[in-house]
CSV table of C-alpha atoms in Angstrom, one decimal:
chain,number,residue,atom,x,y,z
A,1,UNK,CA,143.1,107.0,-93.6
A,2,UNK,CA,142.6,103.2,-93.9
A,3,UNK,CA,145.5,102.6,-91.5
A,4,UNK,CA,144.0,105.1,-89.0
A,5,UNK,CA,140.6,103.3,-89.1
A,6,UNK,CA,142.3,100.0,-88.6
A,7,UNK,CA,144.2,101.2,-85.6
A,8,UNK,CA,141.2,103.1,-84.0
A,9,UNK,CA,138.3,100.9,-84.9
A,10,UNK,CA,139.2,97.4,-86.2
A,11,UNK,CA,142.3,96.6,-84.1
A,12,UNK,CA,140.5,97.0,-80.7
A,13,UNK,CA,137.8,94.6,-82.0
A,14,UNK,CA,140.4,92.0,-82.7
A,15,UNK,CA,142.1,92.5,-79.3
A,16,UNK,CA,139.2,92.9,-76.8
A,17,UNK,CA,137.5,89.6,-77.6
A,18,UNK,CA,140.6,87.7,-76.7
A,19,UNK,CA,140.3,88.7,-73.0
A,20,UNK,CA,136.6,88.3,-73.2
A,21,UNK,CA,137.0,84.8,-74.6
A,22,UNK,CA,138.9,83.8,-71.5
A,23,UNK,CA,136.5,85.3,-69.0
A,24,UNK,CA,133.4,83.9,-70.9
A,25,UNK,CA,134.6,80.3,-70.4
A,26,UNK,CA,132.2,78.8,-67.9
A,27,UNK,CA,133.4,78.1,-64.3
A,28,UNK,CA,132.7,74.7,-63.0
A,29,UNK,CA,131.9,73.8,-59.4
A,30,UNK,CA,131.5,70.2,-58.4
A,31,UNK,CA,130.2,69.4,-55.0
A,32,UNK,CA,130.5,65.7,-54.1
A,33,UNK,CA,128.8,64.3,-50.9
A,34,UNK,CA,130.4,61.1,-49.4
A,35,UNK,CA,128.3,58.0,-48.7
A,36,UNK,CA,125.1,59.9,-49.1
A,37,UNK,CA,122.1,57.8,-50.0
A,38,UNK,CA,119.8,58.4,-53.0
A,39,UNK,CA,116.9,59.4,-50.8
A,40,UNK,CA,118.9,61.5,-48.3
A,41,UNK,CA,117.9,64.9,-49.7
A,42,UNK,CA,114.5,66.5,-50.0
A,43,UNK,CA,114.1,66.6,-53.8
A,44,UNK,CA,114.9,62.9,-54.0
A,45,UNK,CA,112.4,61.8,-51.4
A,46,UNK,CA,114.0,62.3,-47.9
A,47,UNK,CA,111.3,61.9,-45.2
A,48,UNK,CA,113.2,63.8,-42.6
A,49,UNK,CA,116.3,65.7,-43.9
A,50,UNK,CA,115.7,69.4,-44.7
A,51,UNK,CA,117.9,70.4,-47.7
A,52,UNK,CA,116.5,73.6,-49.1
A,53,UNK,CA,119.6,74.8,-50.8
A,54,UNK,CA,120.2,71.5,-52.7
A,55,UNK,CA,116.5,71.3,-53.5
A,56,UNK,CA,116.7,74.9,-54.8
A,57,UNK,CA,119.6,73.9,-57.0
A,58,UNK,CA,117.5,71.1,-58.5
A,59,UNK,CA,114.6,73.6,-59.1
A,60,UNK,CA,117.1,75.8,-61.0
A,61,UNK,CA,118.5,73.1,-63.2
A,62,UNK,CA,118.1,69.4,-64.0
A,63,UNK,CA,117.9,66.5,-61.6
A,64,UNK,CA,118.7,62.9,-62.9
A,65,UNK,CA,117.1,59.7,-61.6
A,66,UNK,CA,119.2,57.1,-63.4
A,67,UNK,CA,122.8,57.9,-62.5
A,68,UNK,CA,125.4,55.4,-61.3
A,69,UNK,CA,128.7,55.6,-59.5
A,70,UNK,CA,131.2,53.2,-61.2
A,71,UNK,CA,132.0,51.6,-57.9
A,72,UNK,CA,130.2,51.0,-54.6
A,73,UNK,CA,133.0,52.6,-52.5
A,74,UNK,CA,134.8,55.9,-52.5
A,75,UNK,CA,138.1,55.3,-54.3
A,76,UNK,CA,136.9,53.6,-57.4
A,77,UNK,CA,134.1,56.1,-57.8
A,78,UNK,CA,136.5,59.1,-57.6
A,79,UNK,CA,139.0,57.4,-59.9
A,80,UNK,CA,136.3,57.0,-62.5
A,81,UNK,CA,135.3,60.7,-62.3
A,82,UNK,CA,138.8,62.2,-62.4
A,83,UNK,CA,139.9,59.9,-65.3
A,84,UNK,CA,136.6,59.6,-67.2
A,85,UNK,CA,137.3,55.8,-67.5
A,86,UNK,CA,136.4,52.6,-65.7
A,87,UNK,CA,138.4,52.5,-62.4
A,88,UNK,CA,139.7,49.0,-63.3
A,89,UNK,CA,141.9,50.7,-65.9
A,90,UNK,CA,143.9,52.3,-63.1
A,91,UNK,CA,144.8,49.1,-61.4
A,92,UNK,CA,144.5,48.4,-57.6
A,93,UNK,CA,141.7,50.9,-57.0
A,94,UNK,CA,138.6,48.7,-57.1
A,95,UNK,CA,137.8,49.3,-53.5
A,96,UNK,CA,138.5,52.0,-51.0
A,97,UNK,CA,142.1,52.4,-49.9
A,98,UNK,CA,142.4,51.4,-46.3
A,99,UNK,CA,143.4,53.7,-43.5
A,100,UNK,CA,147.1,54.3,-43.7
A,101,UNK,CA,147.5,53.3,-47.3
A,102,UNK,CA,146.3,49.6,-46.9
A,103,UNK,CA,145.6,47.6,-49.9
A,104,UNK,CA,142.4,45.4,-49.5
A,105,UNK,CA,142.8,42.8,-52.3
A,106,UNK,CA,145.7,41.1,-53.9
A,107,UNK,CA,146.6,43.6,-56.6
A,108,UNK,CA,146.1,46.5,-54.2
A,109,UNK,CA,148.2,44.9,-51.5
A,110,UNK,CA,151.1,44.4,-53.9
A,111,UNK,CA,150.9,48.1,-54.9
A,112,UNK,CA,150.8,49.2,-51.3
A,113,UNK,CA,154.0,47.2,-50.6
A,114,UNK,CA,155.9,49.1,-53.2
A,115,UNK,CA,154.2,52.4,-52.2
A,116,UNK,CA,152.4,52.5,-55.6
A,117,UNK,CA,148.8,52.3,-54.3
A,118,UNK,CA,147.0,55.4,-55.6
A,119,UNK,CA,146.0,57.2,-58.8
A,120,UNK,CA,149.1,57.7,-61.0
A,121,UNK,CA,149.8,61.1,-62.3
A,122,UNK,CA,149.8,60.0,-65.9
A,123,UNK,CA,146.2,58.6,-65.5
A,124,UNK,CA,144.7,61.9,-64.3
A,125,UNK,CA,142.6,63.3,-67.2
A,126,UNK,CA,140.1,65.9,-66.0
A,127,UNK,CA,142.1,68.4,-64.0
A,128,UNK,CA,145.1,68.5,-66.4
A,129,UNK,CA,142.8,69.0,-69.4
A,130,UNK,CA,141.1,71.9,-67.7
A,131,UNK,CA,144.5,73.4,-66.6
A,132,UNK,CA,145.7,73.2,-70.2
A,133,UNK,CA,142.6,75.0,-71.3
A,134,UNK,CA,143.4,77.9,-68.9
A,135,UNK,CA,141.5,76.9,-65.8
A,136,UNK,CA,142.7,77.4,-62.3
A,137,UNK,CA,141.8,74.1,-60.4
A,138,UNK,CA,141.3,73.7,-56.7
A,139,UNK,CA,140.2,70.8,-54.5
A,140,UNK,CA,139.1,71.2,-50.8
A,141,UNK,CA,138.1,68.2,-48.9
A,142,UNK,CA,138.5,64.4,-49.2
A,143,UNK,CA,141.0,63.0,-51.7
A,144,UNK,CA,141.2,59.2,-51.0
A,145,UNK,CA,143.3,58.4,-54.0
A,146,UNK,CA,146.7,57.7,-52.4
A,147,UNK,CA,148.7,58.7,-49.4
A,148,UNK,CA,152.1,59.0,-51.1
A,149,UNK,CA,153.2,62.4,-52.1
A,150,UNK,CA,153.4,61.4,-55.8
A,151,UNK,CA,149.6,60.9,-55.7
A,152,UNK,CA,148.9,64.4,-54.3
A,153,UNK,CA,146.3,66.5,-56.2
A,154,UNK,CA,149.1,69.0,-56.9
A,155,UNK,CA,150.7,66.3,-59.1
A,156,UNK,CA,147.4,65.8,-61.0
A,157,UNK,CA,146.5,69.2,-62.4
A,158,UNK,CA,145.2,71.0,-59.3
A,159,UNK,CA,146.8,74.3,-58.3
A,160,UNK,CA,145.5,74.2,-54.8
A,161,UNK,CA,144.6,71.5,-52.3
A,162,UNK,CA,143.5,71.7,-48.6
A,163,UNK,CA,142.0,68.6,-47.3
A,164,UNK,CA,142.6,65.0,-46.1
A,165,UNK,CA,144.0,62.0,-47.8
A,166,UNK,CA,142.0,59.2,-46.1
A,167,UNK,CA,138.4,58.1,-46.0
A,168,UNK,CA,137.1,58.3,-42.4
A,169,UNK,CA,138.6,61.4,-40.7
A,170,UNK,CA,137.3,62.7,-37.3
A,171,UNK,CA,135.1,65.7,-38.0
A,172,UNK,CA,136.5,67.6,-34.9
A,173,UNK,CA,140.1,66.4,-34.6
A,174,UNK,CA,140.9,65.8,-38.3
A,175,UNK,CA,142.7,62.6,-37.8
A,176,UNK,CA,142.1,59.0,-38.9
A,177,UNK,CA,141.6,56.4,-36.3
A,178,UNK,CA,142.7,58.5,-33.4
A,179,UNK,CA,146.3,59.5,-34.4
A,180,UNK,CA,146.9,59.4,-38.2
A,181,UNK,CA,147.5,62.9,-39.3
A,182,UNK,CA,146.2,63.3,-42.8
A,183,UNK,CA,144.9,66.9,-43.1
A,184,UNK,CA,147.1,68.8,-45.4
A,185,UNK,CA,147.5,72.2,-47.0
A,186,UNK,CA,149.4,71.5,-50.2
A,187,UNK,CA,151.7,68.8,-49.1
A,188,UNK,CA,152.2,69.7,-45.4
A,189,UNK,CA,150.1,68.6,-42.4
A,190,UNK,CA,148.2,71.4,-40.7
A,191,UNK,CA,146.4,71.8,-37.4
A,192,UNK,CA,142.8,73.2,-37.8
A,193,UNK,CA,140.0,73.9,-35.4
A,194,UNK,CA,136.4,73.5,-36.4
A,195,UNK,CA,134.0,71.1,-37.9
A,196,UNK,CA,135.2,69.5,-41.2
A,197,UNK,CA,132.2,70.5,-43.3
A,198,UNK,CA,132.6,74.1,-42.1
A,199,UNK,CA,136.3,74.1,-42.9
A,200,UNK,CA,135.7,72.9,-46.5
A,201,UNK,CA,133.1,75.5,-46.9
A,202,UNK,CA,135.4,78.3,-45.7
A,203,UNK,CA,138.2,77.2,-48.0
A,204,UNK,CA,135.7,77.2,-51.0
A,205,UNK,CA,134.3,80.6,-50.2
A,206,UNK,CA,137.8,82.1,-49.8
A,207,UNK,CA,138.8,80.6,-53.1
A,208,UNK,CA,135.8,82.1,-54.9
A,209,UNK,CA,136.5,85.5,-53.5
A,210,UNK,CA,140.1,85.3,-54.6
A,211,UNK,CA,139.0,84.4,-58.2
A,212,UNK,CA,136.8,87.4,-58.2
A,213,UNK,CA,139.4,89.8,-57.1
A,214,UNK,CA,142.7,88.3,-58.4
A,215,UNK,CA,141.8,86.3,-61.4
A,216,UNK,CA,138.5,87.6,-62.7
A,217,UNK,CA,139.4,86.8,-66.3
A,218,UNK,CA,140.6,83.2,-65.6
A,219,UNK,CA,137.9,80.4,-65.4
A,220,UNK,CA,138.1,78.0,-62.5
A,221,UNK,CA,137.3,74.5,-61.6
A,222,UNK,CA,136.4,74.1,-57.9
A,223,UNK,CA,136.1,70.4,-56.7
A,224,UNK,CA,134.5,70.1,-53.3
A,225,UNK,CA,134.6,66.4,-52.2
A,226,UNK,CA,132.9,66.6,-48.8
A,227,UNK,CA,133.4,64.1,-45.9
A,228,UNK,CA,129.8,64.3,-44.9
A,229,UNK,CA,127.7,62.2,-44.3
A,230,UNK,CA,130.4,59.5,-44.2
A,231,UNK,CA,131.2,58.0,-40.8
A,232,UNK,CA,132.3,58.9,-38.1
A,233,UNK,CA,128.7,59.9,-37.5
A,234,UNK,CA,129.4,63.1,-35.7
A,235,UNK,CA,126.7,65.8,-35.9
A,236,UNK,CA,128.0,69.4,-35.9
A,237,UNK,CA,126.5,70.0,-32.5
A,238,UNK,CA,127.9,66.7,-31.0
A,239,UNK,CA,130.4,66.4,-28.2
A,240,UNK,CA,133.8,66.7,-29.9
A,241,UNK,CA,135.3,64.1,-27.6
A,242,UNK,CA,137.1,61.5,-29.7
A,243,UNK,CA,134.6,58.7,-30.4
A,244,UNK,CA,135.3,55.0,-29.8
A,245,UNK,CA,135.9,52.8,-32.9
A,246,UNK,CA,132.4,51.4,-32.6
A,247,UNK,CA,130.9,54.9,-32.5
A,248,UNK,CA,132.7,55.8,-35.7
A,249,UNK,CA,130.7,53.3,-37.8
A,250,UNK,CA,127.3,53.1,-36.0
A,251,UNK,CA,125.3,56.3,-36.0
A,252,UNK,CA,121.7,57.3,-35.4
A,253,UNK,CA,119.4,58.7,-38.1
A,254,UNK,CA,119.1,61.9,-36.0
A,255,UNK,CA,122.8,62.6,-36.1
A,256,UNK,CA,123.0,61.6,-39.8
A,257,UNK,CA,120.2,64.1,-40.6
A,258,UNK,CA,122.1,66.8,-38.7
A,259,UNK,CA,125.1,66.1,-40.8
A,260,UNK,CA,123.0,66.4,-44.0
A,261,UNK,CA,121.7,69.8,-42.8
A,262,UNK,CA,125.3,71.0,-42.3
A,263,UNK,CA,126.2,69.8,-45.8
A,264,UNK,CA,123.2,71.6,-47.3
A,265,UNK,CA,124.2,74.8,-45.4
A,266,UNK,CA,127.6,74.5,-47.1
A,267,UNK,CA,126.0,74.2,-50.5
A,268,UNK,CA,124.0,77.4,-49.7
A,269,UNK,CA,127.2,79.2,-48.6
A,270,UNK,CA,128.9,78.4,-51.9
A,271,UNK,CA,125.9,79.4,-54.0
A,272,UNK,CA,125.6,82.7,-52.1
A,273,UNK,CA,129.4,83.4,-52.6
A,274,UNK,CA,128.9,82.8,-56.4
A,275,UNK,CA,126.0,85.3,-56.4
A,276,UNK,CA,127.8,87.9,-54.2
A,277,UNK,CA,130.8,87.7,-56.5
A,278,UNK,CA,128.9,88.0,-59.7
A,279,UNK,CA,130.0,84.5,-60.8
A,280,UNK,CA,126.7,82.6,-60.6
A,281,UNK,CA,125.5,83.3,-64.2
A,282,UNK,CA,128.7,82.0,-65.7
A,283,UNK,CA,129.2,78.9,-63.4
A,284,UNK,CA,128.1,75.3,-63.9
A,285,UNK,CA,127.2,73.9,-60.5
A,286,UNK,CA,127.0,70.1,-60.0
A,287,UNK,CA,125.9,68.2,-57.0
A,288,UNK,CA,126.2,64.4,-56.5
A,289,UNK,CA,127.0,61.6,-54.1
A,290,UNK,CA,130.0,59.3,-54.8
A,291,UNK,CA,127.9,56.0,-54.2
A,292,UNK,CA,125.1,54.7,-52.1
A,293,UNK,CA,124.9,55.0,-48.4
A,294,UNK,CA,125.4,52.6,-45.5
A,295,UNK,CA,122.9,52.6,-42.7
A,296,UNK,CA,121.5,55.0,-41.4
A,297,UNK,CA,121.5,56.5,-44.8
A,298,UNK,CA,118.5,55.9,-47.1
A,299,UNK,CA,118.8,54.5,-50.6
A,300,UNK,CA,115.1,54.2,-51.2
A,301,UNK,CA,113.6,52.9,-53.5
A,302,UNK,CA,116.7,51.0,-54.5
A,303,UNK,CA,117.9,47.7,-53.0
A,304,UNK,CA,120.7,47.3,-50.4
A,305,UNK,CA,123.6,49.6,-49.3
A,306,UNK,CA,127.1,50.7,-50.0
A,307,UNK,CA,129.6,47.9,-50.9
A,308,UNK,CA,127.2,46.0,-53.1
A,309,UNK,CA,126.4,46.2,-56.8
A,310,UNK,CA,122.7,46.3,-56.3
A,311,UNK,CA,121.3,49.7,-57.2
A,312,UNK,CA,121.3,50.8,-53.5
A,313,UNK,CA,125.1,50.6,-53.6
A,314,UNK,CA,125.7,52.5,-56.8
A,315,UNK,CA,122.6,54.6,-57.8
A,316,UNK,CA,123.2,58.3,-56.9
A,317,UNK,CA,121.5,61.6,-57.1
A,318,UNK,CA,122.9,64.1,-59.6
A,319,UNK,CA,121.9,67.8,-60.1
A,320,UNK,CA,123.3,70.2,-62.7
A,321,UNK,CA,122.6,74.0,-62.9
A,322,UNK,CA,123.8,76.0,-65.8
A,323,UNK,CA,122.1,79.4,-66.0
A,324,UNK,CA,121.0,80.4,-69.5
A,325,UNK,CA,121.8,76.9,-70.9
A,326,UNK,CA,119.9,74.3,-69.0
A,327,UNK,CA,116.3,75.1,-68.5
A,328,UNK,CA,115.2,75.2,-64.8
A,329,UNK,CA,113.1,72.5,-63.3
A,330,UNK,CA,114.0,69.6,-65.7
A,331,UNK,CA,114.0,66.0,-64.7
A,332,UNK,CA,116.0,63.5,-66.7
A,333,UNK,CA,115.6,59.6,-66.7
A,334,UNK,CA,118.7,59.2,-69.0
A,335,UNK,CA,120.9,56.4,-67.8
A,336,UNK,CA,124.3,57.8,-66.9
A,337,UNK,CA,127.4,57.7,-64.7
A,338,UNK,CA,129.5,60.1,-62.7
A,339,UNK,CA,132.3,59.5,-65.2
A,340,UNK,CA,130.1,61.0,-67.9
A,341,UNK,CA,130.7,64.3,-66.1
A,342,UNK,CA,134.4,64.1,-67.2
A,343,UNK,CA,133.4,64.3,-70.8
A,344,UNK,CA,130.9,67.0,-70.1
A,345,UNK,CA,133.4,69.2,-68.1
A,346,UNK,CA,136.1,68.8,-70.8
A,347,UNK,CA,133.6,69.8,-73.6
A,348,UNK,CA,132.3,72.7,-71.6
A,349,UNK,CA,135.8,74.0,-71.0
A,350,UNK,CA,136.8,73.7,-74.7
A,351,UNK,CA,139.5,71.3,-73.5
A,352,UNK,CA,140.9,68.1,-75.0
A,353,UNK,CA,142.1,64.8,-73.5
A,354,UNK,CA,146.0,65.0,-73.5
A,355,UNK,CA,146.6,61.3,-74.0
A,356,UNK,CA,144.3,61.1,-77.1
A,357,UNK,CA,142.6,58.0,-75.8
A,358,UNK,CA,138.8,57.7,-75.8
A,359,UNK,CA,136.9,58.2,-72.5
A,360,UNK,CA,134.5,55.5,-71.4
A,361,UNK,CA,131.6,58.0,-70.7
A,362,UNK,CA,129.3,60.1,-72.7
A,363,UNK,CA,128.7,63.8,-72.6
A,364,UNK,CA,125.6,63.8,-70.2
A,365,UNK,CA,125.2,67.5,-70.0
A,366,UNK,CA,125.2,67.9,-73.8
A,367,UNK,CA,122.5,65.2,-73.9
A,368,UNK,CA,120.2,67.5,-71.7
A,369,UNK,CA,121.2,70.7,-73.5
A,370,UNK,CA,120.1,69.3,-76.8
A,371,UNK,CA,116.9,67.9,-75.3
A,372,UNK,CA,117.8,64.5,-76.8
A,373,UNK,CA,115.7,61.5,-76.4
A,374,UNK,CA,116.8,59.1,-73.7
A,375,UNK,CA,118.9,56.1,-75.0
A,376,UNK,CA,119.8,52.8,-73.6
A,377,UNK,CA,123.3,52.3,-72.1
A,378,UNK,CA,125.4,49.3,-71.4
A,379,UNK,CA,127.4,49.8,-68.1
A,380,UNK,CA,129.8,47.4,-66.3
A,381,UNK,CA,131.1,47.0,-62.8
A,382,UNK,CA,133.6,44.9,-60.9
A,383,UNK,CA,134.4,45.5,-57.2
A,384,UNK,CA,136.9,43.6,-55.2
A,385,UNK,CA,137.7,43.4,-51.5
A,386,UNK,CA,139.6,40.5,-49.9
A,387,UNK,CA,138.4,37.3,-51.4
A,388,UNK,CA,135.0,38.8,-52.4
A,389,UNK,CA,134.4,40.0,-55.9
A,390,UNK,CA,131.1,41.6,-57.3
A,391,UNK,CA,130.3,41.9,-61.0
A,392,UNK,CA,127.4,43.6,-62.6
A,393,UNK,CA,126.1,44.8,-66.0
A,394,UNK,CA,123.2,46.9,-66.9
A,395,UNK,CA,122.2,46.5,-70.5
A,396,UNK,CA,119.2,48.6,-71.4
A,397,UNK,CA,116.6,47.6,-68.7
A,398,UNK,CA,118.2,44.3,-67.8
A,399,UNK,CA,120.7,43.9,-65.0
A,400,UNK,CA,122.8,40.9,-64.1
A,401,UNK,CA,124.7,40.7,-60.8
A,402,UNK,CA,127.2,38.1,-59.6
A,403,UNK,CA,129.0,37.8,-56.3
A,404,UNK,CA,131.8,35.4,-55.5
A,405,UNK,CA,133.3,34.8,-52.1
A,406,UNK,CA,136.0,32.1,-52.3
A,407,UNK,CA,134.3,29.3,-54.2
A,408,UNK,CA,130.7,30.3,-53.4
A,409,UNK,CA,128.9,32.1,-56.2
A,410,UNK,CA,125.5,33.8,-56.2
A,411,UNK,CA,123.8,35.3,-59.3
A,412,UNK,CA,120.8,37.6,-59.9
A,413,UNK,CA,118.9,38.8,-62.9
A,414,UNK,CA,116.5,41.8,-62.8
A,415,UNK,CA,114.2,43.6,-65.2
A,416,UNK,CA,114.6,47.1,-64.0
A,417,UNK,CA,111.7,48.4,-66.0
A,418,UNK,CA,109.2,46.1,-64.3
A,419,UNK,CA,111.1,45.8,-61.0
A,420,UNK,CA,113.2,48.9,-60.4
A,421,UNK,CA,113.7,47.9,-56.8
A,422,UNK,CA,115.3,44.6,-57.7
A,423,UNK,CA,112.9,42.7,-55.5
A,424,UNK,CA,112.3,39.8,-57.9
A,425,UNK,CA,115.3,37.6,-59.0
A,426,UNK,CA,114.7,36.1,-62.4
A,427,UNK,CA,118.0,34.2,-62.7
A,428,UNK,CA,116.8,30.7,-61.6
A,429,UNK,CA,113.6,31.1,-63.6
A,430,UNK,CA,115.2,32.3,-66.8
A,431,UNK,CA,119.0,31.6,-67.0
A,432,UNK,CA,118.8,31.8,-70.8
A,433,UNK,CA,118.0,35.5,-70.5
A,434,UNK,CA,121.1,36.1,-68.5
A,435,UNK,CA,123.5,34.5,-71.0
A,436,UNK,CA,123.9,37.4,-73.3
A,437,UNK,CA,124.6,39.7,-70.3
A,438,UNK,CA,127.1,37.3,-68.9
A,439,UNK,CA,128.8,37.1,-72.3
A,440,UNK,CA,129.0,40.9,-72.6
A,441,UNK,CA,130.4,41.2,-69.1
A,442,UNK,CA,133.1,38.6,-69.7
A,443,UNK,CA,134.1,40.4,-73.0
A,444,UNK,CA,134.3,43.7,-71.2
A,445,UNK,CA,136.4,42.2,-68.4
A,446,UNK,CA,138.7,40.5,-70.8
A,447,UNK,CA,139.1,43.6,-72.9
A,448,UNK,CA,140.0,45.9,-70.0
A,449,UNK,CA,143.4,47.5,-70.4
A,450,UNK,CA,145.3,48.6,-67.3
A,451,UNK,CA,146.8,51.9,-68.1
A,452,UNK,CA,149.1,52.2,-65.1
């Protein structure tokens, strides 16, 4: 009788939860805008862009106001997110990889010469950790972490990839600088018709449908690194004639806003697909930009633009929606970084870091879940291009910035609590206050370990 009860009553209880455990693991969708300014969406103060879907996402979750990219350009920011560590640890990736796999400072140039410029497989952390935890990983859109096949997303824990390897791909012809074919499905170049933002959206929606029908019990990580609104500044209704080189980098605000509208429509389509497929309640959706904008983007109220280590170059919007876990309509002033998401995603997935080494970020989502009080952070930056190097440190509310071009050096000191827009430089007036920040910055730089 006891054996009968075990077989008919207890045994099913032991078996069923195993499948439920897999399907209950939260899905993760990370939508990353490219070169989008802090004030380029409605809920962050855009005066002209209409972004109802992104605004709705913020209303349903938490929006952060003190989040930083770990580089003022695409490649270092993406490196930090996918590794959970400062991009300097990867070597050669402190500025955007140039079109056609060009290194832009001494270390990167040497790596490019030996075809080693990119994110090495052994340094990839996020996607491999999620894959080991049972996730199906897909990336559709911009990679920008190496042109060589050994740097493919398929080598770094992603099961699917359709997108482009470079950083400034024509939205209609899908080539870089007129003739460089970089749009791939898997490892092979493909010909596609359509506007890039629409194509990325289609790939994402198709992926979500397939997960619902083919792998409903398997959680997924969907990474959508968009091109928009990075140059070329081609609005979706623009003349698809190939632009001149000058038109690639100089755009009007009208065209830029149209690109933002297209990006918002894409976010809406992904959110609708999640709802239609019954996936929304068990999916963490995150939206951010990879760094600050160049003109005609808006980084208001922060100082300056992409390429600098003033806050306009590195302060970014970040929105997280997690139904049933994060209360809707929250706003957080916790200082954080995009590489904090690495720790958050790994914890959410119940995964571990394979190499056993500590991550450089904190679990930002857990901080919000617990309703913890905001705490000060110390963050570091170094950015290199040619003979120009930027350094910065934010320590609590104080920030020190240094720029060196050849032998010429400029230094700034800001109190971000009193002067969040970095309008008043305190360095010449109070060099003594800058000393502890400079010492910390030197110790950080000296202690960096390149893991390549």
